[in-house]
């Protein structure tokens, strides 16, 4: 496999799209499906179904329900419990569909680690943010969080096709920041609670 500019851009696109799945599961898949449908990107044969009419209709309906669900109190918190694993699956699928690796095993391993891991990390982070918002604002601030996530999912997915390398670098920096915050949080807490 030769790592030329086109190959590097495709790998960056996979990372960026997968990361967007962490904000909304179905939005990046829908954007990718339309990109394939209008020949803005060419998927491998095993992923051509993503741009088929039935897939676009299903993804469109799922996207509408997902976006609307995050504006309904209590439903948004329920969605968060299933969002992280679904985001990891969607991120893996999208990353694997665009990462230009010929070996299928290697393609899926990279897709799971880079795509699924990144999407799951962001979904977990946004879930914790919504939980914090629910506790501190009694759910009133959740609409603001949902709007920000929607904007990140839609804008990030579109920008991933326009400037994939920049988006991939931005998300990698974001992953690093989240991981550092998590490590600091873990280190700040004692491993064993001390009783007086």
N, C-alpha and C. Protein backbone atom coordinates (compact mmCIF):
# COMPACT_ATOMS: atom_id res chain seq x y z
N UNK A 1 0.84 -1.19 0.00
CA UNK A 1 0.00 0.00 0.00
C UNK A 1 0.88 1.24 0.00
N UNK A 2 0.71 2.08 -0.99
CA UNK A 2 1.47 3.32 -1.07
C UNK A 2 0.69 4.45 -0.41
N UNK A 3 1.36 5.12 0.53
CA UNK A 3 0.70 6.22 1.24
C UNK A 3 0.91 7.52 0.49
N UNK A 4 0.14 7.73 -0.58
CA UNK A 4 0.18 8.99 -1.30
C UNK A 4 -0.83 9.95 -0.68
N UNK A 5 -0.97 11.12 -1.27
CA UNK A 5 -1.86 12.15 -0.72
C UNK A 5 -3.30 11.67 -0.67
N UNK A 6 -3.74 10.99 -1.72
CA UNK A 6 -5.14 10.52 -1.78
C UNK A 6 -5.41 9.47 -0.70
N UNK A 7 -4.46 8.57 -0.50
CA UNK A 7 -4.61 7.53 0.52
C UNK A 7 -4.63 8.14 1.91
N UNK A 8 -3.75 9.09 2.15
CA UNK A 8 -3.68 9.78 3.44
C UNK A 8 -4.97 10.54 3.71
N UNK A 9 -5.50 11.20 2.68
CA UNK A 9 -6.76 11.94 2.82
C UNK A 9 -7.92 11.00 3.13
N UNK A 10 -7.94 9.84 2.49
CA UNK A 10 -9.01 8.87 2.73
C UNK A 10 -8.95 8.35 4.17
N UNK A 11 -7.74 8.09 4.66
CA UNK A 11 -7.58 7.63 6.05
C UNK A 11 -8.04 8.72 7.02
N UNK A 12 -7.68 9.97 6.72
CA UNK A 12 -8.10 11.10 7.55
C UNK A 12 -9.62 11.24 7.54
N UNK A 13 -10.22 11.04 6.37
CA UNK A 13 -11.68 11.10 6.24
C UNK A 13 -12.34 10.05 7.13
N UNK A 14 -11.77 8.84 7.14
CA UNK A 14 -12.31 7.78 7.98
C UNK A 14 -12.28 8.12 9.45
N UNK A 15 -11.18 8.69 9.90
CA UNK A 15 -11.04 9.08 11.31
C UNK A 15 -12.03 10.18 11.66
N UNK A 16 -12.11 11.20 10.78
CA UNK A 16 -12.99 12.34 11.04
C UNK A 16 -14.46 11.95 11.04
N UNK A 17 -14.88 11.16 10.05
CA UNK A 17 -16.28 10.73 9.99
C UNK A 17 -16.65 9.87 11.20
N UNK A 18 -15.74 8.99 11.57
CA UNK A 18 -15.99 8.14 12.73
C UNK A 18 -16.16 8.98 13.99
N UNK A 19 -15.33 9.99 14.13
CA UNK A 19 -15.42 10.86 15.30
C UNK A 19 -16.78 11.57 15.35
N UNK A 20 -17.29 11.97 14.19
CA UNK A 20 -18.59 12.64 14.13
C UNK A 20 -19.72 11.73 14.60
N UNK A 21 -19.53 10.41 14.46
CA UNK A 21 -20.53 9.46 14.96
C UNK A 21 -20.67 9.54 16.48
N UNK A 22 -19.65 10.07 17.13
CA UNK A 22 -19.72 10.24 18.58
C UNK A 22 -20.70 11.33 19.00
N UNK A 23 -20.98 12.27 18.10
CA UNK A 23 -21.95 13.32 18.39
C UNK A 23 -23.37 12.87 18.04
N UNK A 24 -23.52 12.28 16.85
CA UNK A 24 -24.79 11.71 16.41
C UNK A 24 -24.47 10.49 15.57
N UNK A 25 -25.11 9.39 15.86
CA UNK A 25 -24.77 8.12 15.21
C UNK A 25 -25.09 8.13 13.73
N UNK A 26 -26.26 8.62 13.35
CA UNK A 26 -26.73 8.45 11.98
C UNK A 26 -26.40 9.61 11.04
N UNK A 27 -26.13 10.79 11.57
CA UNK A 27 -25.84 11.95 10.70
C UNK A 27 -24.62 11.70 9.80
N UNK A 28 -23.47 11.29 10.35
CA UNK A 28 -22.31 11.06 9.47
C UNK A 28 -22.56 9.97 8.43
N UNK A 29 -23.31 8.94 8.82
CA UNK A 29 -23.61 7.88 7.86
C UNK A 29 -24.48 8.40 6.73
N UNK A 30 -25.45 9.27 7.07
CA UNK A 30 -26.31 9.86 6.05
C UNK A 30 -25.52 10.77 5.12
N UNK A 31 -24.65 11.60 5.68
CA UNK A 31 -23.81 12.49 4.86
C UNK A 31 -22.90 11.66 3.96
N UNK A 32 -22.30 10.60 4.51
CA UNK A 32 -21.43 9.73 3.71
C UNK A 32 -22.23 9.05 2.60
N UNK A 33 -23.45 8.63 2.91
CA UNK A 33 -24.31 8.00 1.90
C UNK A 33 -24.61 8.94 0.75
N UNK A 34 -24.91 10.20 1.08
CA UNK A 34 -25.18 11.19 0.02
C UNK A 34 -23.91 11.50 -0.77
N UNK A 35 -22.77 11.54 -0.08
CA UNK A 35 -21.50 11.79 -0.78
C UNK A 35 -21.23 10.68 -1.80
N UNK A 36 -21.53 9.46 -1.40
CA UNK A 36 -21.38 8.34 -2.33
C UNK A 36 -22.39 8.39 -3.46
N UNK A 37 -23.61 8.78 -3.13
CA UNK A 37 -24.69 8.84 -4.12
C UNK A 37 -24.39 9.86 -5.21
N UNK A 38 -23.81 11.00 -4.81
CA UNK A 38 -23.51 12.06 -5.77
C UNK A 38 -22.07 12.00 -6.28
N UNK A 39 -21.44 10.84 -6.09
CA UNK A 39 -20.08 10.59 -6.59
C UNK A 39 -19.03 11.58 -6.08
N UNK A 40 -19.23 12.08 -4.87
CA UNK A 40 -18.23 12.93 -4.25
C UNK A 40 -17.15 12.07 -3.60
N UNK A 41 -17.51 10.81 -3.34
CA UNK A 41 -16.55 9.85 -2.78
C UNK A 41 -16.93 8.47 -3.28
N UNK A 42 -15.94 7.65 -3.55
CA UNK A 42 -16.19 6.30 -4.05
C UNK A 42 -15.85 5.27 -2.97
N UNK A 43 -16.88 4.60 -2.46
CA UNK A 43 -16.69 3.56 -1.46
C UNK A 43 -16.26 2.26 -2.13
N UNK A 44 -15.66 1.38 -1.34
CA UNK A 44 -15.34 0.06 -1.86
C UNK A 44 -16.65 -0.69 -2.12
N UNK A 45 -16.57 -1.74 -2.91
CA UNK A 45 -17.78 -2.45 -3.34
C UNK A 45 -18.62 -2.96 -2.17
N UNK A 46 -17.96 -3.40 -1.12
CA UNK A 46 -18.71 -3.95 0.02
C UNK A 46 -19.49 -2.90 0.79
N UNK A 47 -19.24 -1.61 0.51
CA UNK A 47 -19.95 -0.54 1.22
C UNK A 47 -20.80 0.32 0.29
N UNK A 48 -21.01 -0.13 -0.93
CA UNK A 48 -21.84 0.63 -1.87
C UNK A 48 -23.29 0.73 -1.41
N UNK A 49 -23.73 -0.21 -0.58
CA UNK A 49 -25.10 -0.20 -0.07
C UNK A 49 -25.40 1.08 0.71
N UNK A 50 -24.34 1.72 1.25
CA UNK A 50 -24.52 2.93 2.05
C UNK A 50 -25.16 4.06 1.25
N UNK A 51 -24.93 4.07 -0.07
CA UNK A 51 -25.48 5.14 -0.90
C UNK A 51 -26.71 4.68 -1.70
N UNK A 52 -27.25 3.51 -1.35
CA UNK A 52 -28.45 3.03 -2.03
C UNK A 52 -29.68 3.78 -1.52
N UNK A 53 -30.73 3.79 -2.32
CA UNK A 53 -31.96 4.51 -1.94
C UNK A 53 -32.57 3.98 -0.64
N UNK A 54 -32.71 2.66 -0.46
CA UNK A 54 -33.27 2.17 0.82
C UNK A 54 -32.43 2.59 2.04
N UNK A 55 -31.10 2.53 1.87
CA UNK A 55 -30.23 2.91 2.99
C UNK A 55 -30.37 4.40 3.30
N UNK A 56 -30.43 5.24 2.28
CA UNK A 56 -30.57 6.69 2.50
C UNK A 56 -31.91 7.02 3.16
N UNK A 57 -32.97 6.33 2.75
CA UNK A 57 -34.28 6.56 3.38
C UNK A 57 -34.25 6.14 4.84
N UNK A 58 -33.69 4.95 5.11
CA UNK A 58 -33.61 4.45 6.49
C UNK A 58 -32.74 5.36 7.35
N UNK A 59 -31.59 5.77 6.82
CA UNK A 59 -30.70 6.66 7.57
C UNK A 59 -31.34 8.03 7.79
N UNK A 60 -32.08 8.52 6.79
CA UNK A 60 -32.77 9.80 6.94
C UNK A 60 -33.80 9.76 8.05
N UNK A 61 -34.61 8.70 8.08
CA UNK A 61 -35.62 8.55 9.14
C UNK A 61 -34.96 8.41 10.50
N UNK A 62 -33.91 7.58 10.56
CA UNK A 62 -33.20 7.38 11.83
C UNK A 62 -32.58 8.68 12.32
N UNK A 63 -32.06 9.48 11.40
CA UNK A 63 -31.45 10.77 11.76
C UNK A 63 -32.49 11.73 12.35
N UNK A 64 -33.66 11.79 11.72
CA UNK A 64 -34.73 12.67 12.22
C UNK A 64 -35.14 12.27 13.63
N UNK A 65 -35.35 10.97 13.84
CA UNK A 65 -35.76 10.49 15.17
C UNK A 65 -34.66 10.71 16.20
N UNK A 66 -33.41 10.50 15.80
CA UNK A 66 -32.30 10.70 16.74
C UNK A 66 -32.17 12.16 17.16
N UNK A 67 -32.21 13.06 16.18
CA UNK A 67 -32.09 14.49 16.49
C UNK A 67 -33.26 14.95 17.34
N UNK A 68 -34.48 14.55 16.98
CA UNK A 68 -35.67 14.96 17.74
C UNK A 68 -35.64 14.38 19.16
N UNK A 69 -35.18 13.15 19.30
CA UNK A 69 -35.16 12.50 20.61
C UNK A 69 -34.30 13.21 21.63
N UNK A 70 -33.25 13.85 21.17
CA UNK A 70 -32.35 14.55 22.10
C UNK A 70 -32.94 15.86 22.62
N UNK A 71 -34.08 16.27 22.09
CA UNK A 71 -34.75 17.47 22.60
C UNK A 71 -35.89 17.13 23.55
N UNK A 72 -36.08 15.85 23.82
CA UNK A 72 -37.14 15.42 24.73
C UNK A 72 -36.52 15.03 26.07
N UNK A 73 -36.91 15.70 27.15
CA UNK A 73 -36.34 15.37 28.47
C UNK A 73 -36.53 13.90 28.80
N UNK A 74 -35.58 13.35 29.49
CA UNK A 74 -35.52 11.95 29.92
C UNK A 74 -35.19 11.02 28.75
N UNK A 75 -35.81 11.24 27.58
CA UNK A 75 -35.49 10.42 26.40
C UNK A 75 -34.03 10.64 26.01
N UNK A 76 -33.57 11.90 26.14
CA UNK A 76 -32.18 12.20 25.78
C UNK A 76 -31.20 11.39 26.62
N UNK A 77 -31.49 11.23 27.91
CA UNK A 77 -30.60 10.44 28.77
C UNK A 77 -30.66 8.95 28.44
N UNK A 78 -31.84 8.48 28.03
CA UNK A 78 -31.96 7.07 27.61
C UNK A 78 -31.16 6.85 26.33
N UNK A 79 -31.26 7.81 25.39
CA UNK A 79 -30.50 7.70 24.15
C UNK A 79 -29.00 7.65 24.42
N UNK A 80 -28.55 8.40 25.44
CA UNK A 80 -27.13 8.41 25.77
C UNK A 80 -26.62 7.04 26.20
N UNK A 81 -27.49 6.26 26.86
CA UNK A 81 -27.05 4.94 27.32
C UNK A 81 -26.78 3.97 26.17
N UNK A 82 -27.49 4.18 25.05
CA UNK A 82 -27.26 3.29 23.90
C UNK A 82 -26.39 3.95 22.83
N UNK A 83 -26.13 5.26 22.98
CA UNK A 83 -25.39 5.98 21.94
C UNK A 83 -23.93 5.54 21.85
N UNK A 84 -23.26 5.33 22.98
CA UNK A 84 -21.83 5.00 22.93
C UNK A 84 -21.56 3.70 22.17
N UNK A 85 -22.25 2.59 22.50
CA UNK A 85 -21.99 1.38 21.70
C UNK A 85 -22.41 1.51 20.24
N UNK A 86 -23.54 2.19 19.98
CA UNK A 86 -23.96 2.39 18.59
C UNK A 86 -22.98 3.28 17.83
N UNK A 87 -22.47 4.31 18.51
CA UNK A 87 -21.49 5.20 17.89
C UNK A 87 -20.22 4.44 17.54
N UNK A 88 -19.80 3.54 18.44
CA UNK A 88 -18.60 2.74 18.18
C UNK A 88 -18.79 1.85 16.96
N UNK A 89 -19.98 1.25 16.84
CA UNK A 89 -20.27 0.40 15.68
C UNK A 89 -20.31 1.23 14.40
N UNK A 90 -21.02 2.37 14.45
CA UNK A 90 -21.12 3.24 13.27
C UNK A 90 -19.75 3.80 12.89
N UNK A 91 -18.96 4.21 13.89
CA UNK A 91 -17.62 4.73 13.63
C UNK A 91 -16.72 3.69 12.99
N UNK A 92 -16.81 2.45 13.49
CA UNK A 92 -16.04 1.35 12.91
C UNK A 92 -16.45 1.13 11.46
N UNK A 93 -17.74 1.12 11.21
CA UNK A 93 -18.26 0.89 9.87
C UNK A 93 -17.80 1.97 8.89
N UNK A 94 -17.93 3.23 9.30
CA UNK A 94 -17.53 4.33 8.42
C UNK A 94 -16.03 4.35 8.18
N UNK A 95 -15.25 4.17 9.26
CA UNK A 95 -13.80 4.18 9.10
C UNK A 95 -13.35 3.04 8.18
N UNK A 96 -13.93 1.87 8.38
CA UNK A 96 -13.57 0.72 7.56
C UNK A 96 -13.97 0.92 6.10
N UNK A 97 -15.07 1.64 5.88
CA UNK A 97 -15.55 1.83 4.51
C UNK A 97 -14.67 2.77 3.69
N UNK A 98 -13.89 3.62 4.35
CA UNK A 98 -13.09 4.59 3.58
C UNK A 98 -11.58 4.43 3.76
N UNK A 99 -11.14 3.74 4.83
CA UNK A 99 -9.69 3.58 5.03
C UNK A 99 -9.14 2.66 3.95
N UNK A 100 -8.16 3.14 3.19
CA UNK A 100 -7.67 2.40 2.03
C UNK A 100 -6.61 1.34 2.38
N UNK A 101 -7.02 0.29 3.07
CA UNK A 101 -6.12 -0.81 3.40
C UNK A 101 -6.63 -2.04 2.66
N UNK A 102 -5.74 -2.72 1.95
CA UNK A 102 -6.16 -3.85 1.13
C UNK A 102 -6.47 -5.10 1.96
N UNK A 103 -5.69 -5.33 3.00
CA UNK A 103 -5.89 -6.51 3.84
C UNK A 103 -7.15 -6.32 4.69
N UNK A 104 -8.15 -7.20 4.53
CA UNK A 104 -9.42 -7.05 5.23
C UNK A 104 -9.27 -7.08 6.75
N UNK A 105 -8.43 -8.01 7.25
CA UNK A 105 -8.23 -8.08 8.71
C UNK A 105 -7.65 -6.79 9.25
N UNK A 106 -6.64 -6.27 8.56
CA UNK A 106 -6.00 -5.03 9.00
C UNK A 106 -6.97 -3.86 8.91
N UNK A 107 -7.78 -3.84 7.86
CA UNK A 107 -8.76 -2.77 7.67
C UNK A 107 -9.75 -2.74 8.83
N UNK A 108 -10.25 -3.92 9.23
CA UNK A 108 -11.22 -3.97 10.32
C UNK A 108 -10.57 -3.66 11.67
N UNK A 109 -9.33 -4.09 11.86
CA UNK A 109 -8.62 -3.78 13.12
C UNK A 109 -8.43 -2.28 13.25
N UNK A 110 -7.98 -1.64 12.17
CA UNK A 110 -7.79 -0.18 12.19
C UNK A 110 -9.13 0.52 12.36
N UNK A 111 -10.17 0.01 11.67
CA UNK A 111 -11.50 0.60 11.80
C UNK A 111 -12.03 0.54 13.22
N UNK A 112 -11.82 -0.61 13.88
CA UNK A 112 -12.30 -0.76 15.26
C UNK A 112 -11.53 0.15 16.20
N UNK A 113 -10.20 0.18 16.06
CA UNK A 113 -9.39 0.99 16.97
C UNK A 113 -9.57 2.49 16.74
N UNK A 114 -9.36 2.91 15.49
CA UNK A 114 -9.42 4.34 15.19
C UNK A 114 -10.85 4.86 15.10
N UNK A 115 -11.69 4.13 14.37
CA UNK A 115 -13.06 4.58 14.17
C UNK A 115 -13.95 4.35 15.37
N UNK A 116 -14.05 3.08 15.77
CA UNK A 116 -14.91 2.74 16.90
C UNK A 116 -14.45 3.35 18.20
N UNK A 117 -13.14 3.33 18.43
CA UNK A 117 -12.60 3.91 19.66
C UNK A 117 -12.84 5.40 19.76
N UNK A 118 -12.59 6.12 18.67
CA UNK A 118 -12.79 7.57 18.67
C UNK A 118 -14.25 7.95 18.84
N UNK A 119 -15.13 7.26 18.11
CA UNK A 119 -16.56 7.55 18.20
C UNK A 119 -17.09 7.24 19.60
N UNK A 120 -16.68 6.10 20.15
CA UNK A 120 -17.12 5.73 21.50
C UNK A 120 -16.64 6.71 22.55
N UNK A 121 -15.41 7.20 22.39
CA UNK A 121 -14.85 8.16 23.35
C UNK A 121 -15.64 9.46 23.34
N UNK A 122 -15.95 9.97 22.15
CA UNK A 122 -16.71 11.21 22.06
C UNK A 122 -18.14 11.01 22.56
N UNK A 123 -18.77 9.90 22.21
CA UNK A 123 -20.13 9.63 22.69
C UNK A 123 -20.18 9.54 24.21
N UNK A 124 -19.19 8.92 24.80
CA UNK A 124 -19.13 8.83 26.27
C UNK A 124 -18.96 10.22 26.89
N UNK A 125 -18.10 11.02 26.26
CA UNK A 125 -17.88 12.38 26.77
C UNK A 125 -19.11 13.25 26.68
N UNK A 126 -19.83 13.17 25.56
CA UNK A 126 -21.05 13.99 25.42
C UNK A 126 -22.15 13.48 26.35
N UNK A 127 -22.17 12.16 26.59
CA UNK A 127 -23.14 11.60 27.55
C UNK A 127 -22.90 12.12 28.96
N UNK A 128 -21.62 12.19 29.35
CA UNK A 128 -21.28 12.72 30.67
C UNK A 128 -21.63 14.21 30.77
N UNK A 129 -21.40 14.93 29.66
CA UNK A 129 -21.74 16.36 29.63
C UNK A 129 -23.24 16.56 29.82
N UNK A 130 -24.05 15.72 29.16
CA UNK A 130 -25.51 15.83 29.29
C UNK A 130 -25.95 15.47 30.71
N UNK A 131 -25.31 14.46 31.29
CA UNK A 131 -25.63 14.07 32.66
C UNK A 131 -25.33 15.21 33.63
N UNK A 132 -24.20 15.86 33.43
CA UNK A 132 -23.84 17.02 34.25
C UNK A 132 -24.84 18.15 34.05
N UNK A 133 -25.24 18.37 32.79
CA UNK A 133 -26.23 19.40 32.48
C UNK A 133 -27.57 19.08 33.14
N UNK A 134 -27.95 17.79 33.12
CA UNK A 134 -29.22 17.38 33.74
C UNK A 134 -29.20 17.65 35.24
N UNK A 135 -28.06 17.39 35.88
CA UNK A 135 -27.97 17.58 37.33
C UNK A 135 -27.91 19.05 37.73
N UNK A 136 -27.15 19.84 36.96
CA UNK A 136 -26.95 21.24 37.35
C UNK A 136 -28.06 22.17 36.88
N UNK A 137 -28.73 21.82 35.77
CA UNK A 137 -29.78 22.72 35.25
C UNK A 137 -31.16 22.07 35.26
N UNK A 138 -31.26 20.90 35.88
CA UNK A 138 -32.51 20.13 35.92
C UNK A 138 -33.04 19.83 34.51
N UNK A 139 -32.10 19.65 33.58
CA UNK A 139 -32.46 19.29 32.21
C UNK A 139 -32.69 20.45 31.29
N UNK A 140 -32.74 21.68 31.84
CA UNK A 140 -33.02 22.86 31.00
C UNK A 140 -31.88 23.10 30.01
N UNK A 141 -30.65 22.86 30.43
CA UNK A 141 -29.50 23.11 29.57
C UNK A 141 -29.26 22.02 28.54
N UNK A 142 -30.00 20.92 28.62
CA UNK A 142 -29.78 19.80 27.70
C UNK A 142 -30.06 20.16 26.25
N UNK A 143 -31.02 21.07 26.02
CA UNK A 143 -31.31 21.50 24.64
C UNK A 143 -30.12 22.23 24.02
N UNK A 144 -29.40 22.98 24.85
CA UNK A 144 -28.20 23.68 24.36
C UNK A 144 -27.13 22.66 23.99
N UNK A 145 -26.96 21.67 24.86
CA UNK A 145 -25.98 20.60 24.59
C UNK A 145 -26.37 19.85 23.31
N UNK A 146 -27.65 19.52 23.16
CA UNK A 146 -28.13 18.80 21.98
C UNK A 146 -27.89 19.60 20.71
N UNK A 147 -28.15 20.91 20.76
CA UNK A 147 -27.95 21.76 19.59
C UNK A 147 -26.48 21.80 19.20
N UNK A 148 -25.61 21.90 20.20
CA UNK A 148 -24.17 21.89 19.93
C UNK A 148 -23.71 20.58 19.31
N UNK A 149 -24.24 19.46 19.82
CA UNK A 149 -23.90 18.15 19.27
C UNK A 149 -24.40 18.01 17.83
N UNK A 150 -25.61 18.49 17.57
CA UNK A 150 -26.16 18.43 16.21
C UNK A 150 -25.29 19.23 15.25
N UNK A 151 -24.89 20.42 15.67
CA UNK A 151 -24.05 21.27 14.82
C UNK A 151 -22.70 20.60 14.58
N UNK A 152 -22.13 19.98 15.62
CA UNK A 152 -20.84 19.30 15.48
C UNK A 152 -20.96 18.11 14.54
N UNK A 153 -22.06 17.35 14.65
CA UNK A 153 -22.24 16.17 13.80
C UNK A 153 -22.44 16.56 12.34
N UNK A 154 -23.32 17.54 12.09
CA UNK A 154 -23.61 17.94 10.71
C UNK A 154 -22.43 18.69 10.10
N UNK A 155 -21.95 19.71 10.81
CA UNK A 155 -20.83 20.50 10.30
C UNK A 155 -19.56 19.67 10.16
N UNK A 156 -19.30 18.85 11.18
CA UNK A 156 -18.09 18.01 11.14
C UNK A 156 -18.13 17.00 10.01
N UNK A 157 -19.30 16.42 9.77
CA UNK A 157 -19.42 15.42 8.70
C UNK A 157 -19.19 16.05 7.32
N UNK A 158 -19.77 17.23 7.11
CA UNK A 158 -19.59 17.92 5.83
C UNK A 158 -18.15 18.37 5.65
N UNK A 159 -17.58 18.95 6.72
CA UNK A 159 -16.18 19.42 6.64
C UNK A 159 -15.20 18.26 6.48
N UNK A 160 -15.58 17.07 6.96
CA UNK A 160 -14.71 15.91 6.81
C UNK A 160 -14.47 15.57 5.34
N UNK A 161 -15.46 15.82 4.49
CA UNK A 161 -15.29 15.59 3.06
C UNK A 161 -14.56 16.74 2.38
N UNK A 162 -14.68 17.95 2.93
CA UNK A 162 -14.04 19.11 2.32
C UNK A 162 -12.58 19.26 2.73
N UNK A 163 -12.30 19.10 4.03
CA UNK A 163 -10.94 19.23 4.56
C UNK A 163 -10.65 18.07 5.52
N UNK A 164 -10.52 16.86 4.99
CA UNK A 164 -10.41 15.68 5.86
C UNK A 164 -9.20 15.69 6.78
N UNK A 165 -8.06 16.13 6.29
CA UNK A 165 -6.85 16.09 7.12
C UNK A 165 -6.97 17.05 8.30
N UNK A 166 -7.48 18.26 8.04
CA UNK A 166 -7.65 19.24 9.10
C UNK A 166 -8.64 18.73 10.15
N UNK A 167 -9.73 18.12 9.69
CA UNK A 167 -10.72 17.59 10.63
C UNK A 167 -10.16 16.42 11.44
N UNK A 168 -9.39 15.54 10.79
CA UNK A 168 -8.79 14.41 11.50
C UNK A 168 -7.82 14.90 12.57
N UNK A 169 -7.00 15.88 12.23
CA UNK A 169 -6.05 16.43 13.21
C UNK A 169 -6.80 17.09 14.36
N UNK A 170 -7.86 17.83 14.05
CA UNK A 170 -8.66 18.49 15.10
C UNK A 170 -9.26 17.45 16.04
N UNK A 171 -9.80 16.36 15.49
CA UNK A 171 -10.39 15.33 16.33
C UNK A 171 -9.34 14.57 17.13
N UNK A 172 -8.17 14.33 16.56
CA UNK A 172 -7.10 13.66 17.30
C UNK A 172 -6.67 14.53 18.49
N UNK A 173 -6.56 15.83 18.27
CA UNK A 173 -6.24 16.74 19.37
C UNK A 173 -7.35 16.72 20.43
N UNK A 174 -8.60 16.65 19.97
CA UNK A 174 -9.74 16.59 20.89
C UNK A 174 -9.71 15.29 21.69
N UNK A 175 -9.40 14.16 21.02
CA UNK A 175 -9.28 12.88 21.73
C UNK A 175 -8.21 12.98 22.81
N UNK A 176 -7.06 13.56 22.44
CA UNK A 176 -5.95 13.68 23.38
C UNK A 176 -6.37 14.50 24.59
N UNK A 177 -7.09 15.59 24.36
CA UNK A 177 -7.54 16.45 25.45
C UNK A 177 -8.50 15.69 26.38
N UNK A 178 -9.45 14.93 25.77
CA UNK A 178 -10.40 14.15 26.58
C UNK A 178 -9.68 13.11 27.42
N UNK A 179 -8.73 12.39 26.80
CA UNK A 179 -7.99 11.35 27.52
C UNK A 179 -7.19 11.95 28.67
N UNK A 180 -6.54 13.11 28.43
CA UNK A 180 -5.78 13.76 29.50
C UNK A 180 -6.70 14.16 30.66
N UNK A 181 -7.89 14.68 30.32
CA UNK A 181 -8.85 15.06 31.36
C UNK A 181 -9.28 13.84 32.18
N UNK A 182 -9.52 12.73 31.48
CA UNK A 182 -9.94 11.51 32.16
C UNK A 182 -8.84 10.99 33.08
N UNK A 183 -7.59 11.03 32.61
CA UNK A 183 -6.46 10.56 33.43
C UNK A 183 -6.31 11.44 34.66
N UNK A 184 -6.42 12.76 34.48
CA UNK A 184 -6.32 13.67 35.63
C UNK A 184 -7.43 13.42 36.64
N UNK A 185 -8.62 13.16 36.13
CA UNK A 185 -9.77 12.89 37.01
C UNK A 185 -9.54 11.61 37.80
N UNK A 186 -9.03 10.57 37.12
CA UNK A 186 -8.78 9.29 37.79
C UNK A 186 -7.66 9.44 38.83
N UNK A 187 -6.59 10.14 38.46
CA UNK A 187 -5.47 10.33 39.39
C UNK A 187 -5.84 11.20 40.58
N UNK A 188 -6.80 12.09 40.36
CA UNK A 188 -7.21 13.01 41.44
C UNK A 188 -8.01 12.32 42.52
N UNK A 189 -8.59 11.14 42.19
CA UNK A 189 -9.40 10.42 43.16
C UNK A 189 -8.55 9.34 43.82
N UNK A 190 -8.66 9.16 45.14
CA UNK A 190 -7.92 8.09 45.79
C UNK A 190 -8.46 6.73 45.36
N UNK A 191 -7.54 5.76 45.23
CA UNK A 191 -7.94 4.43 44.81
C UNK A 191 -8.76 3.73 45.88
N UNK A 192 -8.43 3.99 47.15
CA UNK A 192 -9.16 3.38 48.25
C UNK A 192 -9.66 4.52 49.14
N UNK A 193 -10.93 4.49 49.44
CA UNK A 193 -11.47 5.55 50.28
C UNK A 193 -10.99 5.37 51.71
N UNK A 194 -10.51 6.44 52.27
CA UNK A 194 -10.01 6.40 53.64
C UNK A 194 -11.10 6.72 54.62
N UNK A 195 -11.23 5.89 55.59
CA UNK A 195 -12.26 6.16 56.62
C UNK A 195 -11.61 6.84 57.80
N UNK A 196 -12.25 7.85 58.35
CA UNK A 196 -11.66 8.55 59.50
C UNK A 196 -11.68 7.70 60.75
